[in-house]
Amino acid sequence: MDTSKKHKNRWIIYETEVPHSRFCDAASGVSPAEKLTTTHLQLLRNVFTCPRDGAQVHQNRPCERRRENRGGKEEQGMKLEEFREVVKSVVGSDIEDSWIERFFNEVDCCCSGEMSWQKLVSYLQLEYTERERSSIPRSALLDTKPQIIHCLHNKRQPTVRVLAVSHPPPLRYISVSKGGQVTVWNSSLHILKSAGLAGDLTEEVANTRRFRGWTTDAVYMGNFHKVAIATDCRDLHFVDISTASVFEDVQLFGFRSVPTALCYWHDAQHLEQPSLLLLGDEKGGIHLMRFLSPPKGLFKSRYKREKHPQRIFLPDLHEHSDMVTYSHFPNVHKEPINRVMFEPRTNVVMASSESDDTSVVFMNISLKQEPYIWKVKQGSKCFDYSESLQLMATGGCDRTITLWTRFVTSSPVATLRGHKNPVLDVAIYEPVEQILSYSRDAELRVWDISSHQCLKILRLHFPCLQPGRLLEHGNFPFLLLHRSPLLQHDQPHLIIACKDYLALLHLCDTRRGAGGWLTDEGEERRQSVDSGPALSCALYNSTLRQVVSGHVDSSVCVWDVETGRKRLKIENAHGEEELTCMTLDSSHRRLITGASNGTIKVWNLLNGLNLHKLEPVTQSEVSGFTCLHDNQLLAVGGSQWIIQYNISATKDLYVRADMTWKSSRVHKSDILGVCQCSALGVIATASYDGEVIIWKLETQGPLFHLQRKTEREALPPVDCLLFLQHRAGNRKLRNRGVLVSSQAGTLRFWSVTGQTYIYGQFLASEEPGDHVLSLSSDQLENTILVCGDKTGRIQIWDISKYGLEIPNTGVCEHPPLLQCWRAHRGAIVSVEVLDVADRLFVLIASADGSAGLWTVDGDQVGSFGQEVKWNIYQPATYKR
């Protein structure tokens, strides 16, 4: 899908070095929106909309050109030089020329070379909108497809609770169904084992006792390695999970009311210290069980070992007084308790219910302080509390999420509206200060705490979902796992239970910038190309001093070559299609990209605007471009044609294809590459069947075949072509070897003007099956040739004297090899020699997902997107 259709004025999502501006003054970090005041804008408006009669304007400059705008007023268009003078007159003479030029190019989004008042206003309006949007973070929920798993052992009963178990490692999950089935899962949510709760002794049949009640909640007791499960039979089942098998150890029965919610706390640093088990019941009471000696066990062990669980009658619990104490706080709530939490620092028990008068109660277990009581209309079905944020979130039948501070019960901080069904669960995700809420219609929402905005809505498509029928859920759908020793090396994630299905969703653990792209330094480090999607191509923009990398996931990244910092990123440039090739226009301000489905687009490199969409002739892959000096673009690929597009000054979004090239049926196979030589007025194309054809630009037709297949011999595909521009522009050298081709690891130097075509050839790699996939040279002198091969190896050859004489027949001499090293694990997709800071560097991009800068001596400057930025003028900052 073409994502550019989704955005107003065809703006696509991107990021820059500065989150609140597309570009800024490098020294001061000030954006145009900050530097241009209201007074400045008024003066600029007067200049742009000067009267038609030629009256003098600012600095007595007459209007040289005018244009009718939509309001009927005349609008003056300005070239760069005139705009520079006007800005200096309005803002101040101390403003830098480089800042003005970049500002001009940024506003001139269509690359027309002209500034207008309408363009300037549109740019500033977008600037302010982007700044406001950038202040809102992205959702912590990652854009990965939820993993949905069916709990077969549930026997179509809903899952009441999912628990995480970290000890003994590795991470496991425990799910408890409404019917009493306990299932153990591994970290990938594959079932390891399952067991059912034991029923009443009086109902034993064939040595088995079927559990006939419903479970209400479950909690993991980490220091005992047991799971406590509450049921509507007014009892607690303690299930041991410390061994390879799952078995029920103890039953505590005889509660006066049904336990409906559980909470367990123990000191993770001192496992021998007393621990607490809290129970909320259906009559609004809270039960507190304090286990005094965890190393000795929960209760006194019976003297006889029996195959059945030990059963303890609650009124007889005093017989275990040296192991456990029991307290009961009745009528804390007026309705059944649905959530219980404990804050150990202040010894506060927190509980919620669907009572209007006692929706949430914070009560100190010492009873020495008055409880805090929050009253919510229609009560609270769920709540969560963050001690670090001193914030509570409640949700319920009123379909809202209400935020409260710790000590203010009279009025909420905010009410978050949007759910269309009762809210079943809510969680505060502290690492990014966001709230996750889930409603009965399987809708998950992510909210930002500071702005109170809904950042994301995700509707989970569980297989049990049926139109017109409400989904059946357990009482506690959420299991939220933060990054902690519990997760070891796993990513933070959220598990949601719906009927007998589980959904696994991944989360990030740092705040992310707006607009779909990361804008903070910490996140940029994790999203560097070192760990990103595979690269398909890369190139260097010498005018803007930027490196552009193209990725197979259809994204484009623009990097500052002097520091390695990301300047711009375009997402989904061609939807879900693979980006296959790129080139620059003659001004170096526009980028042309091609995709595997034949689509071609033109982008503004300064702001990420999609300027043009070029008509695809076929749906076959675009494999190469070359842009002529007059911005006539030539495209080749699976169509086997040379297709021309005029992108010089068109204002139309869609540009039609020009099929005037006499290329029909000339190539018999897919064209893999194209290269131009303006000095000779020719281009060269190479195809999958090994043919190399020279074409004349003036006639738009083929001149001759350098190499063609025969019936007797099949040729391997030509991997790449390179014209040596310095030789081609030298009258003494243009008849020598000026075109280099790579074919099955063999490099050939061709003359395209003289009688003898091959001026030298040699095998660049001794390894069988290896291919040289990319070539480059220092085009100002053509003294070196850089090769990147399929194995990730780089070779630099001295060709200053190679390919200048006709070689002896049958002799294949190598030029001197200057450097050779393995730069990447994957194949090299692009190499390019850069002349920066009076030194030669090599840009290397690989299919392994990384791109970097190297010196011609084999020293690594760094990888684009790495944490530590380099300074290309200071070799001490290189990675080496």
Short mmCIF file of C-alpha atoms in Angstrom, two decimals, residues 15 17 520-532 535 547 549 551 557-567 823-824 844 849-854 859-872 874-880:
data_model
loop_
_atom_site.label_atom_id
_atom_site.label_comp_id
_atom_site.label_asym_id
_atom_site.label_seq_id
_atom_site.Cartn_x
_atom_site.Cartn_y
_atom_site.Cartn_z
CA GLU A 15 12.76 12.02 11.65
CA GLU A 17 18.54 15.06 14.31
CA ASP A 520 15.83 10.43 21.04
CA GLU A 521 19.48 9.53 21.04
CA GLY A 522 19.08 6.39 23.13
CA GLU A 523 16.55 4.86 20.79
CA GLU A 524 18.47 5.87 17.71
CA ARG A 525 21.37 3.79 18.98
CA ARG A 526 19.20 0.71 19.15
CA GLN A 527 17.82 1.36 15.68
CA SER A 528 21.14 1.81 13.91
CA VAL A 529 21.70 0.03 10.63
CA ASP A 530 24.00 -2.39 12.43
CA SER A 531 20.92 -4.28 13.57
CA GLY A 532 18.43 -3.03 10.99
CA LEU A 535 20.44 -3.08 2.75
CA VAL A 547 25.01 9.12 2.74
CA SER A 549 20.99 3.93 2.50
CA HIS A 551 16.70 -1.08 2.72
CA CYS A 557 17.84 6.59 5.79
CA VAL A 558 19.89 9.74 5.28
CA TRP A 559 23.10 10.06 7.32
CA ASP A 560 25.55 12.89 7.93
CA VAL A 561 28.87 11.71 6.51
CA GLU A 562 30.87 13.96 8.82
CA THR A 563 29.45 12.49 12.06
CA GLY A 564 27.45 9.35 11.15
CA ARG A 565 24.28 10.85 12.65
CA LYS A 566 20.88 10.10 11.16
CA ARG A 567 19.34 13.15 9.47
CA ALA A 823 34.36 -5.59 6.06
CA HIS A 824 31.06 -7.42 6.60
CA ILE A 844 30.51 0.23 2.16
CA GLY A 849 22.01 -4.63 7.45
CA SER A 850 24.96 -2.34 8.19
CA ALA A 851 26.67 0.49 6.35
CA GLY A 852 29.90 2.19 7.32
CA LEU A 853 32.73 4.45 6.33
CA TRP A 854 36.34 3.29 5.88
CA ASP A 859 40.75 1.65 8.84
CA GLN A 860 37.10 1.83 9.87
CA VAL A 861 35.78 5.30 10.56
CA GLY A 862 32.52 3.92 11.97
CA SER A 863 29.11 2.46 11.25
CA PHE A 864 26.22 4.78 10.51
CA GLY A 865 23.93 4.95 13.51
CA GLN A 866 26.50 3.85 16.08
CA GLU A 867 26.33 5.27 19.60
CA VAL A 868 29.55 7.31 19.48
CA LYS A 869 29.59 9.83 16.64
CA TRP A 870 32.79 10.47 14.74
CA ASN A 871 34.32 13.68 13.41
CA ILE A 872 35.63 13.03 9.95
CA GLN A 874 39.65 14.21 13.47
CA PRO A 875 41.13 10.74 12.82
CA ALA A 876 41.36 10.19 16.58
CA THR A 877 37.57 9.75 16.63
CA TYR A 878 37.63 6.90 14.11
CA LYS A 879 36.62 3.44 15.28
CA ARG A 880 39.69 1.75 13.72
#
